[in-house]
CSV table of C-alpha atoms in Angstrom, one decimal:
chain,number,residue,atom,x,y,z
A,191,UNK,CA,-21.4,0.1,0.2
A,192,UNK,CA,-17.5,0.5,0.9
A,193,UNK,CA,-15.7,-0.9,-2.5
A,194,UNK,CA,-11.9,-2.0,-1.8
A,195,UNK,CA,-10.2,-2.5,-4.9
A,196,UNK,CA,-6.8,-4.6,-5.2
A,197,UNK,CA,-8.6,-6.3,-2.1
A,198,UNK,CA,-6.9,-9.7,-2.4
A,199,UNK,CA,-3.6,-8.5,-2.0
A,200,UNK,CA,-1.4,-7.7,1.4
A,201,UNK,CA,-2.4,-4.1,2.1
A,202,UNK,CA,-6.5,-4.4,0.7
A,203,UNK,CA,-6.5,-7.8,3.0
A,204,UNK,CA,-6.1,-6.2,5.9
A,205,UNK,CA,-8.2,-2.9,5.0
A,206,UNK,CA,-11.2,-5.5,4.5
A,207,UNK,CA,-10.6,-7.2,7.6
A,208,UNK,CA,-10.6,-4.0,9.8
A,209,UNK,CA,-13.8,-2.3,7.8
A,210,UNK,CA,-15.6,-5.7,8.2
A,211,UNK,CA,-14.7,-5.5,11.6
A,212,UNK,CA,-15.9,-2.1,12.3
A,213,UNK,CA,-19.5,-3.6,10.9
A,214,UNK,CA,-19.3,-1.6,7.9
A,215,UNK,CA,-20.7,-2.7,4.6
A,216,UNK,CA,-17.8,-3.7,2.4
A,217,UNK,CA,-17.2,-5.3,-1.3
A,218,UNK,CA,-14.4,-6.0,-2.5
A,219,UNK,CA,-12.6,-6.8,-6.1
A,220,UNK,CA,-9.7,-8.2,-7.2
A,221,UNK,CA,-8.2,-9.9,-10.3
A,222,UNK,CA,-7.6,-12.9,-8.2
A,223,UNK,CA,-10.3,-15.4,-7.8
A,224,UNK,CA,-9.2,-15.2,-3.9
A,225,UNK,CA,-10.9,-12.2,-3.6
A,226,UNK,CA,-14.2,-14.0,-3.5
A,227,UNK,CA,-13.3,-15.6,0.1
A,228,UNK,CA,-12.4,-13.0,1.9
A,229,UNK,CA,-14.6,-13.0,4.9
A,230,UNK,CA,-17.2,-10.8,5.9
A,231,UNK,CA,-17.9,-8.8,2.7
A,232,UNK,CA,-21.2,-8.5,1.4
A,233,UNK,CA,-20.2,-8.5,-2.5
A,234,UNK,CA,-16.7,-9.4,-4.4
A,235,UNK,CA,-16.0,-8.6,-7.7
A,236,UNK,CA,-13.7,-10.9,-10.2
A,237,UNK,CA,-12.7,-9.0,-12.9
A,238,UNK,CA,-9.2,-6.8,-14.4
A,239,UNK,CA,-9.4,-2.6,-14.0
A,240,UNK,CA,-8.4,-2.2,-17.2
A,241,UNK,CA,-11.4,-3.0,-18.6
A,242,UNK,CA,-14.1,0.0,-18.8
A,243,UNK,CA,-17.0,-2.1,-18.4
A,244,UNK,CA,-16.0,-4.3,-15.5
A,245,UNK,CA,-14.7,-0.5,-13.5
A,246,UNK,CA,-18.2,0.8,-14.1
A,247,UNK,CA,-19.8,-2.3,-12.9
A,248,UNK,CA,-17.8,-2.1,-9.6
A,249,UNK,CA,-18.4,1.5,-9.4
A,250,UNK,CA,-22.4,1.0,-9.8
A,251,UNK,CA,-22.2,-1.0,-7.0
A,252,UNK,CA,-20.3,1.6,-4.5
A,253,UNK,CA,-21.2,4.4,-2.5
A,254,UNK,CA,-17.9,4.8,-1.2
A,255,UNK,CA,-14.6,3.9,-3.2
A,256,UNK,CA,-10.9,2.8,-1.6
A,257,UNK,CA,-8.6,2.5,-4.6
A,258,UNK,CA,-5.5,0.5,-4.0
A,259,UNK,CA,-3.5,0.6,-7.1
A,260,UNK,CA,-2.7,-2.6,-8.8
A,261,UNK,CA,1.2,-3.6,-8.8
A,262,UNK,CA,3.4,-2.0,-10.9
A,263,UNK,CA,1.1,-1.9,-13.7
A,264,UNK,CA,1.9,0.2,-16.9
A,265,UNK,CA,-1.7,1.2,-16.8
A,266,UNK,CA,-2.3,2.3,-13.2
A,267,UNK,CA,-2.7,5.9,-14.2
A,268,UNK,CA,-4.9,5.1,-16.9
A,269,UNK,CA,-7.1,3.1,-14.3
A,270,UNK,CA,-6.9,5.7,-11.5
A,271,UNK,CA,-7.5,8.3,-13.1
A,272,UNK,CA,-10.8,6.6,-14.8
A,273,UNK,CA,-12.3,4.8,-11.8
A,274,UNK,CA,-12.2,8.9,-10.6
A,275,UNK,CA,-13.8,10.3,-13.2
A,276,UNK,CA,-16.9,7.3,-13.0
A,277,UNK,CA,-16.9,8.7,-9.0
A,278,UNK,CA,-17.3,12.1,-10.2
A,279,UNK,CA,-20.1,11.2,-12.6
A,280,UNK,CA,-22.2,8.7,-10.3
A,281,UNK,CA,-21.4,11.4,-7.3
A,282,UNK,CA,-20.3,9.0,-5.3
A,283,UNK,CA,-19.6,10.0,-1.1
A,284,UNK,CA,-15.8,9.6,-1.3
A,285,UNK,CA,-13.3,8.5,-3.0
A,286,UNK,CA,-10.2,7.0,-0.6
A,287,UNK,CA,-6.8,6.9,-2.7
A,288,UNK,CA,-4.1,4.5,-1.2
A,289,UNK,CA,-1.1,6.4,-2.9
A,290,UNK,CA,2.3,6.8,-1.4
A,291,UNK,CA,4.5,8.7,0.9
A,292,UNK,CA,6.3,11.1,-1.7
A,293,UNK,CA,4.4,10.9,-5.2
A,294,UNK,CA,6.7,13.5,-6.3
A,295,UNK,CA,9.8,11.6,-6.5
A,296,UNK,CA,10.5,11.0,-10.3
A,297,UNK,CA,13.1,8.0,-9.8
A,298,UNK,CA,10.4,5.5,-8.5
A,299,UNK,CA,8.0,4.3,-11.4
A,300,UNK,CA,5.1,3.1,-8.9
A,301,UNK,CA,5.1,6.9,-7.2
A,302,UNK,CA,5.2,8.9,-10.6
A,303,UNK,CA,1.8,7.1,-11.9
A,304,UNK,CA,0.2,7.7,-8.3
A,305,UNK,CA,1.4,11.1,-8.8
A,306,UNK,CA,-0.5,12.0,-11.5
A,307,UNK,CA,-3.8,10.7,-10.4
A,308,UNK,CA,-3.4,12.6,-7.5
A,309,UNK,CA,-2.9,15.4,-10.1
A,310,UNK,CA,-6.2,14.0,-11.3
A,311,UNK,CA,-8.1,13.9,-8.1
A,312,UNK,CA,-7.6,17.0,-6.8
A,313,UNK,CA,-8.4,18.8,-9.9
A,314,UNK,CA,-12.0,16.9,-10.2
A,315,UNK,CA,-12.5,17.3,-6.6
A,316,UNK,CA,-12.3,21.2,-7.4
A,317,UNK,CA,-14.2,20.8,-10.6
A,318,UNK,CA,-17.6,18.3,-9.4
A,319,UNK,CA,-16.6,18.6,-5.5
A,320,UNK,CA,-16.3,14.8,-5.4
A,321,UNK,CA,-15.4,14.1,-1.7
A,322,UNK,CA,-11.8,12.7,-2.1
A,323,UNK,CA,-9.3,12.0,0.5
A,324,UNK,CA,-6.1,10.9,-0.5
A,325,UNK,CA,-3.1,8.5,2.1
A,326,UNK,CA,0.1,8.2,1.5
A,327,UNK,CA,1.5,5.2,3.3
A,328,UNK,CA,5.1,4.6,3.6
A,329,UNK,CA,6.9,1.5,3.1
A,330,UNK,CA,4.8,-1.5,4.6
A,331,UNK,CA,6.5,-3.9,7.4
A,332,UNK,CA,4.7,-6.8,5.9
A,333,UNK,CA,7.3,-6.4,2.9
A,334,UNK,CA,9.4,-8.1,6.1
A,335,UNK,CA,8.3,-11.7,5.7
A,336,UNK,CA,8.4,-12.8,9.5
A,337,UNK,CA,8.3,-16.5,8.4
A,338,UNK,CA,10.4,-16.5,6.0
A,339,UNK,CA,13.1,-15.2,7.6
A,340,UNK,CA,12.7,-17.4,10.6
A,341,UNK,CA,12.6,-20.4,8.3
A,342,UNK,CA,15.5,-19.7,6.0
A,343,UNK,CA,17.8,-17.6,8.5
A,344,UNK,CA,17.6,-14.9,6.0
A,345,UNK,CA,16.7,-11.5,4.7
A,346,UNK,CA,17.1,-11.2,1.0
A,347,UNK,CA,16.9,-7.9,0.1
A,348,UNK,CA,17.3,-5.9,-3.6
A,349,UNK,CA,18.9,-2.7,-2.1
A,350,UNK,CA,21.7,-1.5,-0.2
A,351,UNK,CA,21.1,-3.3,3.1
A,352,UNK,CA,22.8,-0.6,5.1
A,353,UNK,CA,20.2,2.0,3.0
A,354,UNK,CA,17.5,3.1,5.6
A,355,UNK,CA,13.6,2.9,4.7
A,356,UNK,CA,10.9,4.3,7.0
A,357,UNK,CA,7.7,1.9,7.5
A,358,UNK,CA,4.5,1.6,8.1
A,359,UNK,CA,2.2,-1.1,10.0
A,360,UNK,CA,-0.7,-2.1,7.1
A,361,UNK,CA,-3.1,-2.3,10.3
A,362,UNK,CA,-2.4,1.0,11.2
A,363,UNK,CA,-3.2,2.3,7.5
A,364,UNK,CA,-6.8,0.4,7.8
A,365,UNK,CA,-7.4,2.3,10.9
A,366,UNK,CA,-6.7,5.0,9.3
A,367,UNK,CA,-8.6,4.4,6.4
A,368,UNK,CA,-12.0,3.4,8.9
A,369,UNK,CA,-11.9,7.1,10.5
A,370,UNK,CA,-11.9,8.8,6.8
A,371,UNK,CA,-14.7,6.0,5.3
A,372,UNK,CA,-16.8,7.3,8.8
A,373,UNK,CA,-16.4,11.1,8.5
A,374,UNK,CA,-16.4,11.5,5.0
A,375,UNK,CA,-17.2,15.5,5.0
A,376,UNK,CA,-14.6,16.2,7.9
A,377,UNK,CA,-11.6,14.3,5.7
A,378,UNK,CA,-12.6,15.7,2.2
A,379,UNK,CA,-9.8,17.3,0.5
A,380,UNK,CA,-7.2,16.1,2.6
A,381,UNK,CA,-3.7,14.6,2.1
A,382,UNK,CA,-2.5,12.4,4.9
A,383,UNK,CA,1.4,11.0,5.0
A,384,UNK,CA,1.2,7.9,6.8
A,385,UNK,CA,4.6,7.0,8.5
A,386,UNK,CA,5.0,4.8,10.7
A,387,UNK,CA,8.7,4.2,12.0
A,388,UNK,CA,12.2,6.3,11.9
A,389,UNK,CA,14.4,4.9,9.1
A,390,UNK,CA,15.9,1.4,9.6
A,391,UNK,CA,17.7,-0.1,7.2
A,392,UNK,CA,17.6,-4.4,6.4
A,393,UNK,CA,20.4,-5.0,8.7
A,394,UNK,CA,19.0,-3.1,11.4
A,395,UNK,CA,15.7,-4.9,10.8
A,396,UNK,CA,17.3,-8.3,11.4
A,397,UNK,CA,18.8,-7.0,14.2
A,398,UNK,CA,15.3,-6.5,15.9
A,399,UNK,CA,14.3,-9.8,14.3
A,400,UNK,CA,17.2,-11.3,16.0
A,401,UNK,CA,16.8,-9.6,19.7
A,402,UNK,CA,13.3,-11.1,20.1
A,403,UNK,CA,13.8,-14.6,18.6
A,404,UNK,CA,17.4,-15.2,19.8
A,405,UNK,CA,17.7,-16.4,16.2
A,406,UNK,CA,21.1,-15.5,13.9
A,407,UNK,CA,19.2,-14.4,10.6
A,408,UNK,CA,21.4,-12.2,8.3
A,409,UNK,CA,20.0,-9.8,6.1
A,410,UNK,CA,21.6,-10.5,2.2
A,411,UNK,CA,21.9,-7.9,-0.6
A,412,UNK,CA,20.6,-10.0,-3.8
A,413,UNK,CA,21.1,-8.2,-7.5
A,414,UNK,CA,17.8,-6.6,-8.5
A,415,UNK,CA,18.0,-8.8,-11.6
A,416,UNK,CA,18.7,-12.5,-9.8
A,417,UNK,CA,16.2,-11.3,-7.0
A,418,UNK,CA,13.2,-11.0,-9.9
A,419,UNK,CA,14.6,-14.4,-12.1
A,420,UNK,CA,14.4,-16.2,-8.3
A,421,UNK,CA,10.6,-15.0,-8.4
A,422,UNK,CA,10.1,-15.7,-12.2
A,423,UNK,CA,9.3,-12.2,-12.6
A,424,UNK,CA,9.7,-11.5,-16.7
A,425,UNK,CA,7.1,-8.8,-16.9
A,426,UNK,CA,9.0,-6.0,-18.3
A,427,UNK,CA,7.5,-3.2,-16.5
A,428,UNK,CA,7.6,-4.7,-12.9
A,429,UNK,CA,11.0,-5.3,-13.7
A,430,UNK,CA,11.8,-1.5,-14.5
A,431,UNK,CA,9.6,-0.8,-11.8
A,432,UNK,CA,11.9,-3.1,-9.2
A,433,UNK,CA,14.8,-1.8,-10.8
A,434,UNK,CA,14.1,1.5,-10.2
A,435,UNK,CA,12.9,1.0,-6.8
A,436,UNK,CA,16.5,-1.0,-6.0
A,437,UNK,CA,18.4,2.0,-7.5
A,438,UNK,CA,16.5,4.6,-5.7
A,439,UNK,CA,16.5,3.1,-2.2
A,440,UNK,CA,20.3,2.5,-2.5
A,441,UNK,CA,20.9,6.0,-3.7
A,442,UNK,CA,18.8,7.9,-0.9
A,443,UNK,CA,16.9,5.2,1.0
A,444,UNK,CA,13.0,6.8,2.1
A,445,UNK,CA,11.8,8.7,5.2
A,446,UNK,CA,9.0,10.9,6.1
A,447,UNK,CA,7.6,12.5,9.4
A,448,UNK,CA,4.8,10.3,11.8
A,449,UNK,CA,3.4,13.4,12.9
A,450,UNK,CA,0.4,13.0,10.6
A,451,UNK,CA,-0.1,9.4,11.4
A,452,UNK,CA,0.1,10.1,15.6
A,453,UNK,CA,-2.5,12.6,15.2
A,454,UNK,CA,-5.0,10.4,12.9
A,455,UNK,CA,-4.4,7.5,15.1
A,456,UNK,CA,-4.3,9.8,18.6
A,457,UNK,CA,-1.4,7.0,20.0
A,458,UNK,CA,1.9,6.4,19.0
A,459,UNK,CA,2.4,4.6,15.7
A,460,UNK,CA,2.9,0.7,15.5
A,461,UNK,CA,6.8,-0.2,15.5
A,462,UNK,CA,8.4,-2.4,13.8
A,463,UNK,CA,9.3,-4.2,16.9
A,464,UNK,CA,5.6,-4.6,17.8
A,465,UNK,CA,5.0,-5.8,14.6
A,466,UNK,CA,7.3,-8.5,14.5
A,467,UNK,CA,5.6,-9.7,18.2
A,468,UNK,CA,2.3,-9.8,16.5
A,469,UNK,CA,3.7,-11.5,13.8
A,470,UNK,CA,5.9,-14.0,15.2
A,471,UNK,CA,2.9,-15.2,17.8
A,472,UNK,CA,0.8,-16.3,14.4
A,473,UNK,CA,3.9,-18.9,13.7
């Protein structure tokens, strides 16, 4: 049994849907009830990873474990770091970590807690030889809401839109993640860096958007603060976390090399021009 943490969300969707799809065996758990209806899993799990009793029930119930991390969540080391030390004990036959592309950047809160339970990993891999394989995904295109923009005409965005972010296509990462849940032994130990695209920045995104729907959206810059009080976001840690995030991208932006990604896929990586074809013929 495949367990998908963080399942309900954007990225552990569409990770389900491919492994289902691939007839694998697959539950899934989430802090939101929705997890419960995705389709084609054999178990879900309702329940918060904070809590040590509900990860070792989950973990009981896996052979194999993909750990997306919860969002911006003061405790995601804490909880990666434990759910891989329960994988270690029960010997489970992988453990799949959906980090990111560049842990080691200190100016993004998200990458600095999936740093260290990479840290983590690696050393108990060495210590108990618990199979692990860790991806590093880069910026995901869904973070481009295809309907939005075409309903509103715009792209609000809380960085520099002329800063220029590398992406990734989710479906492409739950490809990925289907060859490393098939061939555990041939994928231990390894650390992939999934990206997808060259740089583009928000402008140049709504430029593509714009070429293919003959529409006039506009990408806007929105203040980190008036973009998180538009989402009632008060949480004070997702709110450093954005914050850092806004600063960061503004100051460098975030790229990486699709070598990795063309070899683990053997075809060119998804662009974000195919992407926004896929999506736009769902509207």
């Amino acid at each position: 049994m495949i367990l998908v943490t963080s399942a309900a969300g954007h990225t552990g969707r569409q990770i389900v849907s491919y492994l289902v799809a691939q007839g694998l065996p697959v539950a899934a758990t989430d802090i939101n009830e929705q997890v419960t209806k995705l389709p084609g899993i054999q178990k879900s799990f309702v329940g918060d990873l904070t809590d040590l009793k509900f990860q070792q029930k989950v973990v009981d119930a896996a052979d194999q474990i993909v750990y997306i991390p919860p969002l911006f969540s003061p405790e995601e080391a804490l909880i990666g770091k434990s759910l891989v030390d329960l994988a270690a004990k029960k010997q489970l036959q992988q453990f799949v970590f959906i980090s990111v592309t560049h842990p080691i950047l200190t100016t993004l809160l998200q990458h600095v807690a999936k740093r260290d339970v990479e840290e983590h990993l690696i050393y108990e891999g060495m210590t108990s030889q618990l199979p692990y394989t860790i991806l590093q995904p880069m910026h995901y295109m869904h973070n481009f809401d295809v309907e939005t923009v075409m309903r509103t005409g715009e792209y609000k965005m809380f960085y520099d839109i002329q800063s220029p972010i590398a992406y990734v296509d989710p479906q492409d990462v739950a490809e990925v993640v289907a060859k490393v849940i098939e061939e555990p032994a041939k994928h231990d130990k390894a650390t992939y860096e999934l990206v997808g695209t060259q740089p583009m920045s928000p402008v140049e995104l709504v430029d593509q958007f714009n070429a293919l729907t003959g529409q006039q959206a506009r990408a806007e810059y929105i203040p980190v603060e008036d973009f998180l009080d538009g989402l009632n976001m008060q949480d004070l840690y997702l709110r450093a976390g954005f914050t850092q995030l806004a600063n960061s991208y503004t100051n460098w932006g975030l790229d990486g090399n699709s070598n990795v990604l063309r070899m683990l896929l053997d075809r060119e990586p998804t662009t974000f021009k195919d992407y926004l074809t896929r999506e736009l013929a769902k509207l």
